Amino acid sequence: MSNTSSSTPLLSIEGMHKWFGGFHALSDCNLQVQSGEKIVICGPSGSGKSTLIRCVNRIERHDGGCIAFSGVTLDDSRAAVEARKSIGMVFQQFNLFPHLTVLDNVMLAPVLVKSVSPAAARDQAMALLARVHIAEQAHKYPGQMSGGQQQRVAIARALAMQPQLMLFDEPTSALDPEMVGEVLDAMLTLAREGMTMIVVTHEMGFARQVADRVVFMEAGKIIEVQPPELFFDKPQSERTQAFLGKIRTH
């Protein structure tokens, strides 16, 4: 487990609110994440888990409160745009460019956004593909690969921007069951290497194994935040207890 005693968090969410029209999707959410921490967010469908991390990456604009990353308030300022380049995100769907090879998919952003030379980007991309155990697929196209392989390419593509923080939005939910393990293994490797991660997932075994803290959300609110041993064995909230009771029997 990581050391979470640092006084300055890498990510700070304070009093965050989000509305979609008249629907209050997030209500007074507060969370601080230290560098190197692994946070797993769980809860029932529609509880705001994905919306929360999408607000962190400014895919959705929050409507109240403050989000700060590496000391920079995440708004529409130029400083915030630059800061967000250090936040990587992996989605439920792989969103790979089908007309580009795996290697070209991973090389693209460093070349276009960071002006990395093609030769250096190629070397980095091959190293990242090896890191997620898929280097031998470098010259294939996404359509020639399984879902699990494509998701590992998506992870490598996010890592190519050398992020300080990785966000995972239910990265295994679109996969066939037999492909889930290979993606979780790639994420486990990142966790062991010290990557700061926020993972929205229903994979409770992964949460037990990897998380420094587990966050439970319901109805747009953060209900409970605990280390995994307390979250799973001694949950404080009745709503958390009910949620865990249901998933343990399915």
PDB file of C-alpha atoms in Angstrom:
ATOM      1  CA  MET A   1       0.000   0.000   0.000  1.00  0.00           C
ATOM      2  CA  SER A   2       1.158   3.528  -0.706  1.00  0.00           C
ATOM      3  CA  ASN A   3       2.103   6.156   1.826  1.00  0.00           C
ATOM      4  CA  THR A   4      -0.807   8.589   1.989  1.00  0.00           C
ATOM      5  CA  SER A   5       0.561  10.963   4.617  1.00  0.00           C
ATOM      6  CA  SER A   6       1.691  13.711   2.217  1.00  0.00           C
ATOM      7  CA  SER A   7       0.054  17.044   3.005  1.00  0.00           C
ATOM      8  CA  THR A   8      -0.425  18.056  -0.644  1.00  0.00           C
ATOM      9  CA  PRO A   9      -2.655  15.716  -2.639  1.00  0.00           C
ATOM     10  CA  LEU A  10      -2.104  15.121  -6.334  1.00  0.00           C
ATOM     11  CA  LEU A  11      -5.854  15.423  -6.868  1.00  0.00           C
ATOM     12  CA  SER A  12      -8.302  17.340  -4.700  1.00  0.00           C
ATOM     13  CA  ILE A  13     -12.091  17.333  -5.182  1.00  0.00           C
ATOM     14  CA  GLU A  14     -13.898  19.736  -2.860  1.00  0.00           C
ATOM     15  CA  GLY A  15     -17.644  20.260  -2.684  1.00  0.00           C
ATOM     16  CA  MET A  16     -18.199  19.151  -6.281  1.00  0.00           C
ATOM     17  CA  HIS A  17     -21.689  19.263  -7.791  1.00  0.00           C
ATOM     18  CA  LYS A  18     -22.901  18.268 -11.244  1.00  0.00           C
ATOM     19  CA  TRP A  19     -26.348  18.688 -12.778  1.00  0.00           C
ATOM     20  CA  PHE A  20     -27.736  17.322 -16.009  1.00  0.00           C
ATOM     21  CA  GLY A  21     -30.667  19.665 -16.492  1.00  0.00           C
ATOM     22  CA  GLY A  22     -32.780  19.194 -13.378  1.00  0.00           C
ATOM     23  CA  PHE A  23     -30.996  15.980 -12.366  1.00  0.00           C
ATOM     24  CA  HIS A  24     -28.479  16.423  -9.553  1.00  0.00           C
ATOM     25  CA  ALA A  25     -25.917  13.843 -10.690  1.00  0.00           C
ATOM     26  CA  LEU A  26     -23.203  14.642  -8.126  1.00  0.00           C
ATOM     27  CA  SER A  27     -23.818  16.243  -4.745  1.00  0.00           C
ATOM     28  CA  ASP A  28     -21.091  17.746  -2.539  1.00  0.00           C
ATOM     29  CA  CYS A  29     -18.411  15.194  -3.460  1.00  0.00           C
ATOM     30  CA  ASN A  30     -15.112  15.434  -1.595  1.00  0.00           C
ATOM     31  CA  LEU A  31     -12.053  13.266  -2.245  1.00  0.00           C
ATOM     32  CA  GLN A  32      -8.312  13.733  -2.014  1.00  0.00           C
ATOM     33  CA  VAL A  33      -5.867  11.417  -3.772  1.00  0.00           C
ATOM     34  CA  GLN A  34      -2.174  11.319  -2.930  1.00  0.00           C
ATOM     35  CA  SER A  35       0.505  10.545  -5.490  1.00  0.00           C
ATOM     36  CA  GLY A  36       0.890   6.777  -5.792  1.00  0.00           C
ATOM     37  CA  GLU A  37      -2.529   5.987  -4.326  1.00  0.00           C
ATOM     38  CA  LYS A  38      -4.870   3.461  -5.898  1.00  0.00           C
ATOM     39  CA  ILE A  39      -8.518   4.399  -5.428  1.00  0.00           C
ATOM     40  CA  VAL A  40     -11.368   2.080  -6.440  1.00  0.00           C
ATOM     41  CA  ILE A  41     -14.851   3.584  -6.796  1.00  0.00           C
ATOM     42  CA  CYS A  42     -17.827   1.239  -6.610  1.00  0.00           C
ATOM     43  CA  GLY A  43     -21.570   1.490  -6.164  1.00  0.00           C
ATOM     44  CA  PRO A  44     -24.822   0.702  -7.954  1.00  0.00           C
ATOM     45  CA  SER A  45     -25.457   1.712 -11.555  1.00  0.00           C
ATOM     46  CA  GLY A  46     -26.383   5.370 -11.878  1.00  0.00           C
ATOM     47  CA  SER A  47     -24.689   6.380  -8.640  1.00  0.00           C
ATOM     48  CA  GLY A  48     -22.382   8.929 -10.307  1.00  0.00           C
ATOM     49  CA  LYS A  49     -19.145   6.946 -10.394  1.00  0.00           C
ATOM     50  CA  SER A  50     -18.339   7.536 -14.067  1.00  0.00           C
ATOM     51  CA  THR A  51     -19.572  11.122 -13.943  1.00  0.00           C
ATOM     52  CA  LEU A  52     -17.154  11.860 -11.107  1.00  0.00           C
ATOM     53  CA  ILE A  53     -14.050  10.745 -12.980  1.00  0.00           C
ATOM     54  CA  ARG A  54     -15.296  12.301 -16.227  1.00  0.00           C
ATOM     55  CA  CYS A  55     -15.441  15.609 -14.359  1.00  0.00           C
ATOM     56  CA  VAL A  56     -11.849  15.099 -13.211  1.00  0.00           C
ATOM     57  CA  ASN A  57     -10.784  14.847 -16.860  1.00  0.00           C
ATOM     58  CA  ARG A  58     -13.121  17.702 -17.907  1.00  0.00           C
ATOM     59  CA  ILE A  59     -15.042  15.470 -20.279  1.00  0.00           C
ATOM     60  CA  GLU A  60     -17.942  16.741 -18.200  1.00  0.00           C
ATOM     61  CA  ARG A  61     -17.862  20.225 -16.652  1.00  0.00           C
ATOM     62  CA  HIS A  62     -18.676  20.274 -12.960  1.00  0.00           C
ATOM     63  CA  ASP A  63     -21.187  22.903 -11.844  1.00  0.00           C
ATOM     64  CA  GLY A  64     -20.037  23.638  -8.320  1.00  0.00           C
ATOM     65  CA  GLY A  65     -17.058  23.149  -6.048  1.00  0.00           C
ATOM     66  CA  CYS A  66     -13.432  22.815  -7.090  1.00  0.00           C
ATOM     67  CA  ILE A  67     -11.202  20.177  -8.683  1.00  0.00           C
ATOM     68  CA  ALA A  68      -7.444  20.732  -8.453  1.00  0.00           C
ATOM     69  CA  PHE A  69      -4.754  18.547 -10.008  1.00  0.00           C
ATOM     70  CA  SER A  70      -1.079  18.965  -9.167  1.00  0.00           C
ATOM     71  CA  GLY A  71      -1.930  22.325  -7.628  1.00  0.00           C
ATOM     72  CA  VAL A  72      -3.789  23.618 -10.700  1.00  0.00           C
ATOM     73  CA  THR A  73      -7.520  24.339 -10.583  1.00  0.00           C
ATOM     74  CA  LEU A  74      -9.180  22.417 -13.411  1.00  0.00           C
ATOM     75  CA  ASP A  75     -11.194  24.976 -15.332  1.00  0.00           C
ATOM     76  CA  ASP A  76     -10.928  26.320 -18.875  1.00  0.00           C
ATOM     77  CA  SER A  77      -7.628  28.135 -18.358  1.00  0.00           C
ATOM     78  CA  ARG A  78      -4.516  27.403 -20.374  1.00  0.00           C
ATOM     79  CA  ALA A  79      -2.762  26.129 -17.246  1.00  0.00           C
ATOM     80  CA  ALA A  80      -5.594  23.644 -16.683  1.00  0.00           C
ATOM     81  CA  VAL A  81      -5.430  22.430 -20.286  1.00  0.00           C
ATOM     82  CA  GLU A  82      -1.710  21.765 -19.847  1.00  0.00           C
ATOM     83  CA  ALA A  83      -2.246  20.048 -16.482  1.00  0.00           C
ATOM     84  CA  ARG A  84      -4.863  17.717 -17.953  1.00  0.00           C
ATOM     85  CA  LYS A  85      -2.281  16.352 -20.391  1.00  0.00           C
ATOM     86  CA  SER A  86      -0.921  14.503 -17.354  1.00  0.00           C
ATOM     87  CA  ILE A  87      -4.243  12.722 -16.750  1.00  0.00           C
ATOM     88  CA  GLY A  88      -4.792   9.562 -18.785  1.00  0.00           C
ATOM     89  CA  MET A  89      -8.138   7.840 -19.176  1.00  0.00           C
ATOM     90  CA  VAL A  90      -9.296   4.394 -20.273  1.00  0.00           C
ATOM     91  CA  PHE A  91     -12.968   3.971 -21.139  1.00  0.00           C
ATOM     92  CA  GLN A  92     -15.436   1.108 -21.324  1.00  0.00           C
ATOM     93  CA  GLN A  93     -15.151   1.169 -25.106  1.00  0.00           C
ATOM     94  CA  PHE A  94     -11.684   1.055 -26.602  1.00  0.00           C
ATOM     95  CA  ASN A  95     -12.043   4.042 -28.988  1.00  0.00           C
ATOM     96  CA  LEU A  96      -9.082   2.968 -31.102  1.00  0.00           C
ATOM     97  CA  PHE A  97      -8.696   4.305 -34.631  1.00  0.00           C
ATOM     98  CA  PRO A  98      -9.650   1.315 -36.809  1.00  0.00           C
ATOM     99  CA  HIS A  99      -7.642   2.499 -39.831  1.00  0.00           C
ATOM    100  CA  LEU A 100      -4.387   2.719 -37.850  1.00  0.00           C
ATOM    101  CA  THR A 101      -2.233  -0.157 -36.669  1.00  0.00           C
ATOM    102  CA  VAL A 102      -1.845  -0.803 -32.961  1.00  0.00           C
ATOM    103  CA  LEU A 103       1.603   0.806 -33.068  1.00  0.00           C
ATOM    104  CA  ASP A 104       0.300   3.912 -34.835  1.00  0.00           C
ATOM    105  CA  ASN A 105      -2.588   4.233 -32.361  1.00  0.00           C
ATOM    106  CA  VAL A 106      -0.126   4.374 -29.470  1.00  0.00           C
ATOM    107  CA  MET A 107       2.304   6.714 -31.266  1.00  0.00           C
ATOM    108  CA  LEU A 108      -0.266   9.250 -32.418  1.00  0.00           C
ATOM    109  CA  ALA A 109      -0.831  11.469 -29.371  1.00  0.00           C
ATOM    110  CA  PRO A 110       2.841  11.911 -28.367  1.00  0.00           C
ATOM    111  CA  VAL A 111       3.695  12.950 -31.926  1.00  0.00           C
ATOM    112  CA  LEU A 112       0.728  15.306 -32.387  1.00  0.00           C
ATOM    113  CA  VAL A 113       0.348  16.712 -28.879  1.00  0.00           C
ATOM    114  CA  LYS A 114       3.855  16.584 -27.421  1.00  0.00           C
ATOM    115  CA  SER A 115       5.844  16.904 -30.681  1.00  0.00           C
ATOM    116  CA  VAL A 116       7.795  13.737 -29.907  1.00  0.00           C
ATOM    117  CA  SER A 117       9.799  12.561 -32.921  1.00  0.00           C
ATOM    118  CA  PRO A 118       8.286   9.571 -34.755  1.00  0.00           C
ATOM    119  CA  ALA A 119      11.366   7.466 -34.003  1.00  0.00           C
ATOM    120  CA  ALA A 120      11.224   8.209 -30.278  1.00  0.00           C
ATOM    121  CA  ALA A 121       7.451   7.714 -30.224  1.00  0.00           C
ATOM    122  CA  ARG A 122       7.832   4.349 -31.954  1.00  0.00           C
ATOM    123  CA  ASP A 123      10.402   3.168 -29.400  1.00  0.00           C
ATOM    124  CA  GLN A 124       8.198   4.311 -26.529  1.00  0.00           C
ATOM    125  CA  ALA A 125       5.120   2.691 -28.063  1.00  0.00           C
ATOM    126  CA  MET A 126       6.840  -0.651 -28.451  1.00  0.00           C
ATOM    127  CA  ALA A 127       8.046  -0.501 -24.847  1.00  0.00           C
ATOM    128  CA  LEU A 128       4.507   0.264 -23.646  1.00  0.00           C
ATOM    129  CA  LEU A 129       2.989  -2.525 -25.722  1.00  0.00           C
ATOM    130  CA  ALA A 130       5.511  -4.878 -24.144  1.00  0.00           C
ATOM    131  CA  ARG A 131       4.528  -3.508 -20.724  1.00  0.00           C
ATOM    132  CA  VAL A 132       0.908  -4.611 -21.308  1.00  0.00           C
ATOM    133  CA  HIS A 133       2.087  -7.912 -22.849  1.00  0.00           C
ATOM    134  CA  ILE A 134       0.961  -7.261 -26.393  1.00  0.00           C
ATOM    135  CA  ALA A 135       4.101  -6.189 -28.308  1.00  0.00           C
ATOM    136  CA  GLU A 136       3.687  -9.007 -30.824  1.00  0.00           C
ATOM    137  CA  GLN A 137       0.418  -7.422 -31.992  1.00  0.00           C
ATOM    138  CA  ALA A 138       2.006  -4.054 -32.874  1.00  0.00           C
ATOM    139  CA  HIS A 139       1.390  -4.248 -36.616  1.00  0.00           C
ATOM    140  CA  LYS A 140      -2.157  -5.553 -36.476  1.00  0.00           C
ATOM    141  CA  TYR A 141      -5.265  -3.413 -36.814  1.00  0.00           C
ATOM    142  CA  PRO A 142      -7.767  -3.159 -33.935  1.00  0.00           C
ATOM    143  CA  GLY A 143     -10.369  -5.150 -35.860  1.00  0.00           C
ATOM    144  CA  GLN A 144      -8.007  -8.126 -35.943  1.00  0.00           C
ATOM    145  CA  MET A 145      -7.777  -8.302 -32.148  1.00  0.00           C
ATOM    146  CA  SER A 146      -9.912  -9.507 -29.260  1.00  0.00           C
ATOM    147  CA  GLY A 147     -11.639  -7.073 -26.932  1.00  0.00           C
ATOM    148  CA  GLY A 148      -9.155  -7.753 -24.166  1.00  0.00           C
ATOM    149  CA  GLN A 149      -6.247  -7.077 -26.498  1.00  0.00           C
ATOM    150  CA  GLN A 150      -7.831  -3.849 -27.728  1.00  0.00           C
ATOM    151  CA  GLN A 151      -8.347  -2.644 -24.155  1.00  0.00           C
ATOM    152  CA  ARG A 152      -4.681  -3.294 -23.388  1.00  0.00           C
ATOM    153  CA  VAL A 153      -3.788  -1.208 -26.445  1.00  0.00           C
ATOM    154  CA  ALA A 154      -6.027   1.551 -25.056  1.00  0.00           C
ATOM    155  CA  ILE A 155      -4.106   1.382 -21.775  1.00  0.00           C
ATOM    156  CA  ALA A 156      -0.787   1.618 -23.628  1.00  0.00           C
ATOM    157  CA  ARG A 157      -2.109   4.578 -25.628  1.00  0.00           C
ATOM    158  CA  ALA A 158      -3.048   6.429 -22.425  1.00  0.00           C
ATOM    159  CA  LEU A 159       0.362   5.671 -20.911  1.00  0.00           C
ATOM    160  CA  ALA A 160       2.091   7.088 -23.994  1.00  0.00           C
ATOM    161  CA  MET A 161       1.322  10.592 -22.728  1.00  0.00           C
ATOM    162  CA  GLN A 162       3.281   9.772 -19.534  1.00  0.00           C
ATOM    163  CA  PRO A 163       0.400  10.608 -17.175  1.00  0.00           C
ATOM    164  CA  GLN A 164       0.736  11.250 -13.468  1.00  0.00           C
ATOM    165  CA  LEU A 165      -2.810   9.980 -12.909  1.00  0.00           C
ATOM    166  CA  MET A 166      -4.719   7.219 -14.704  1.00  0.00           C
ATOM    167  CA  LEU A 167      -8.521   7.091 -14.690  1.00  0.00           C
ATOM    168  CA  PHE A 168     -10.270   3.826 -15.563  1.00  0.00           C
ATOM    169  CA  ASP A 169     -14.011   3.938 -16.296  1.00  0.00           C
ATOM    170  CA  GLU A 170     -15.262   0.351 -15.925  1.00  0.00           C
ATOM    171  CA  PRO A 171     -12.527  -0.887 -18.277  1.00  0.00           C
ATOM    172  CA  THR A 172     -13.669  -4.526 -18.217  1.00  0.00           C
ATOM    173  CA  SER A 173     -17.442  -4.046 -18.450  1.00  0.00           C
ATOM    174  CA  ALA A 174     -17.569  -4.389 -22.259  1.00  0.00           C
ATOM    175  CA  LEU A 175     -15.423  -7.532 -22.316  1.00  0.00           C
ATOM    176  CA  ASP A 176     -16.343 -11.178 -22.497  1.00  0.00           C
ATOM    177  CA  PRO A 177     -15.683 -12.821 -19.108  1.00  0.00           C
ATOM    178  CA  GLU A 178     -12.637 -14.755 -20.312  1.00  0.00           C
ATOM    179  CA  MET A 179     -10.949 -11.498 -21.387  1.00  0.00           C
ATOM    180  CA  VAL A 180     -11.395  -9.642 -18.104  1.00  0.00           C
ATOM    181  CA  GLY A 181      -8.385 -11.213 -16.399  1.00  0.00           C
ATOM    182  CA  GLU A 182      -5.830 -10.089 -18.973  1.00  0.00           C
ATOM    183  CA  VAL A 183      -6.912  -6.456 -18.634  1.00  0.00           C
ATOM    184  CA  LEU A 184      -6.948  -6.605 -14.827  1.00  0.00           C
ATOM    185  CA  ASP A 185      -3.464  -8.151 -14.935  1.00  0.00           C
ATOM    186  CA  ALA A 186      -2.205  -5.198 -16.990  1.00  0.00           C
ATOM    187  CA  MET A 187      -3.767  -2.786 -14.496  1.00  0.00           C
ATOM    188  CA  LEU A 188      -2.284  -4.728 -11.585  1.00  0.00           C
ATOM    189  CA  THR A 189       1.163  -4.312 -13.151  1.00  0.00           C
ATOM    190  CA  LEU A 190       0.653  -0.545 -13.319  1.00  0.00           C
ATOM    191  CA  ALA A 191      -0.465  -0.467  -9.699  1.00  0.00           C
ATOM    192  CA  ARG A 192       2.612  -2.377  -8.567  1.00  0.00           C
ATOM    193  CA  GLU A 193       4.805   0.053 -10.511  1.00  0.00           C
ATOM    194  CA  GLY A 194       3.388   2.935  -8.474  1.00  0.00           C
ATOM    195  CA  MET A 195       0.951   4.558 -10.903  1.00  0.00           C
ATOM    196  CA  THR A 196      -1.655   6.785  -9.259  1.00  0.00           C
ATOM    197  CA  MET A 197      -4.992   5.293 -10.293  1.00  0.00           C
ATOM    198  CA  ILE A 198      -8.707   5.908  -9.854  1.00  0.00           C
ATOM    199  CA  VAL A 199     -10.666   2.870 -11.026  1.00  0.00           C
ATOM    200  CA  VAL A 200     -14.429   2.677 -11.421  1.00  0.00           C
ATOM    201  CA  THR A 201     -15.195  -1.039 -11.431  1.00  0.00           C
ATOM    202  CA  HIS A 202     -17.467  -3.826 -10.230  1.00  0.00           C
ATOM    203  CA  GLU A 203     -14.448  -6.152  -9.899  1.00  0.00           C
ATOM    204  CA  MET A 204     -14.342  -6.440  -6.118  1.00  0.00           C
ATOM    205  CA  GLY A 205     -11.476  -8.924  -6.151  1.00  0.00           C
ATOM    206  CA  PHE A 206      -9.359  -6.301  -7.895  1.00  0.00           C
ATOM    207  CA  ALA A 207     -10.426  -3.739  -5.298  1.00  0.00           C
ATOM    208  CA  ARG A 208      -9.380  -6.014  -2.437  1.00  0.00           C
ATOM    209  CA  GLN A 209      -6.028  -6.722  -4.041  1.00  0.00           C
ATOM    210  CA  VAL A 210      -5.028  -3.298  -5.333  1.00  0.00           C
ATOM    211  CA  ALA A 211      -6.893  -0.454  -3.623  1.00  0.00           C
ATOM    212  CA  ASP A 212      -5.418   1.741  -0.925  1.00  0.00           C
ATOM    213  CA  ARG A 213      -8.937   3.046  -0.355  1.00  0.00           C
ATOM    214  CA  VAL A 214     -12.351   2.020  -1.653  1.00  0.00           C
ATOM    215  CA  VAL A 215     -14.999   4.683  -2.310  1.00  0.00           C
ATOM    216  CA  PHE A 216     -18.690   3.742  -2.226  1.00  0.00           C
ATOM    217  CA  MET A 217     -21.123   6.024  -4.065  1.00  0.00           C
ATOM    218  CA  GLU A 218     -24.896   6.090  -4.181  1.00  0.00           C
ATOM    219  CA  ALA A 219     -27.310   8.642  -5.651  1.00  0.00           C
ATOM    220  CA  GLY A 220     -24.509  11.022  -6.596  1.00  0.00           C
ATOM    221  CA  LYS A 221     -22.947  11.104  -3.143  1.00  0.00           C
ATOM    222  CA  ILE A 222     -19.788   9.636  -1.664  1.00  0.00           C
ATOM    223  CA  ILE A 223     -21.191   7.528   1.156  1.00  0.00           C
ATOM    224  CA  GLU A 224     -18.073   5.848   2.526  1.00  0.00           C
ATOM    225  CA  VAL A 225     -14.295   5.848   1.986  1.00  0.00           C
ATOM    226  CA  GLN A 226     -12.280   3.110   3.692  1.00  0.00           C
ATOM    227  CA  PRO A 227      -9.171   0.958   3.304  1.00  0.00           C
ATOM    228  CA  PRO A 228     -10.239  -2.306   1.634  1.00  0.00           C
ATOM    229  CA  GLU A 229      -9.935  -4.445   4.763  1.00  0.00           C
ATOM    230  CA  LEU A 230     -12.395  -2.175   6.601  1.00  0.00           C
ATOM    231  CA  PHE A 231     -14.613  -1.551   3.578  1.00  0.00           C
ATOM    232  CA  PHE A 232     -15.237  -5.227   2.914  1.00  0.00           C
ATOM    233  CA  ASP A 233     -15.132  -6.616   6.444  1.00  0.00           C
ATOM    234  CA  LYS A 234     -16.502  -3.754   8.575  1.00  0.00           C
ATOM    235  CA  PRO A 235     -18.451  -1.305   6.370  1.00  0.00           C
ATOM    236  CA  GLN A 236     -19.864   1.592   8.374  1.00  0.00           C
ATOM    237  CA  SER A 237     -22.852   2.645   6.266  1.00  0.00           C
ATOM    238  CA  GLU A 238     -25.996   0.536   6.059  1.00  0.00           C
ATOM    239  CA  ARG A 239     -26.125   1.326   2.342  1.00  0.00           C
ATOM    240  CA  THR A 240     -22.602  -0.006   1.880  1.00  0.00           C
ATOM    241  CA  GLN A 241     -23.526  -3.116   3.845  1.00  0.00           C
ATOM    242  CA  ALA A 242     -26.595  -3.692   1.666  1.00  0.00           C
ATOM    243  CA  PHE A 243     -24.574  -3.210  -1.545  1.00  0.00           C
ATOM    244  CA  LEU A 244     -21.878  -5.662  -0.472  1.00  0.00           C
ATOM    245  CA  GLY A 245     -24.517  -8.148   0.656  1.00  0.00           C
ATOM    246  CA  LYS A 246     -26.059  -8.134  -2.801  1.00  0.00           C
ATOM    247  CA  ILE A 247     -22.857  -8.480  -4.800  1.00  0.00           C
ATOM    248  CA  ARG A 248     -21.580 -11.273  -2.569  1.00  0.00           C
ATOM    249  CA  THR A 249     -24.613 -13.384  -3.433  1.00  0.00           C
ATOM    250  CA  HIS A 250     -24.361 -12.895  -7.200  1.00  0.00           C
TER     251      HIS A 250
END
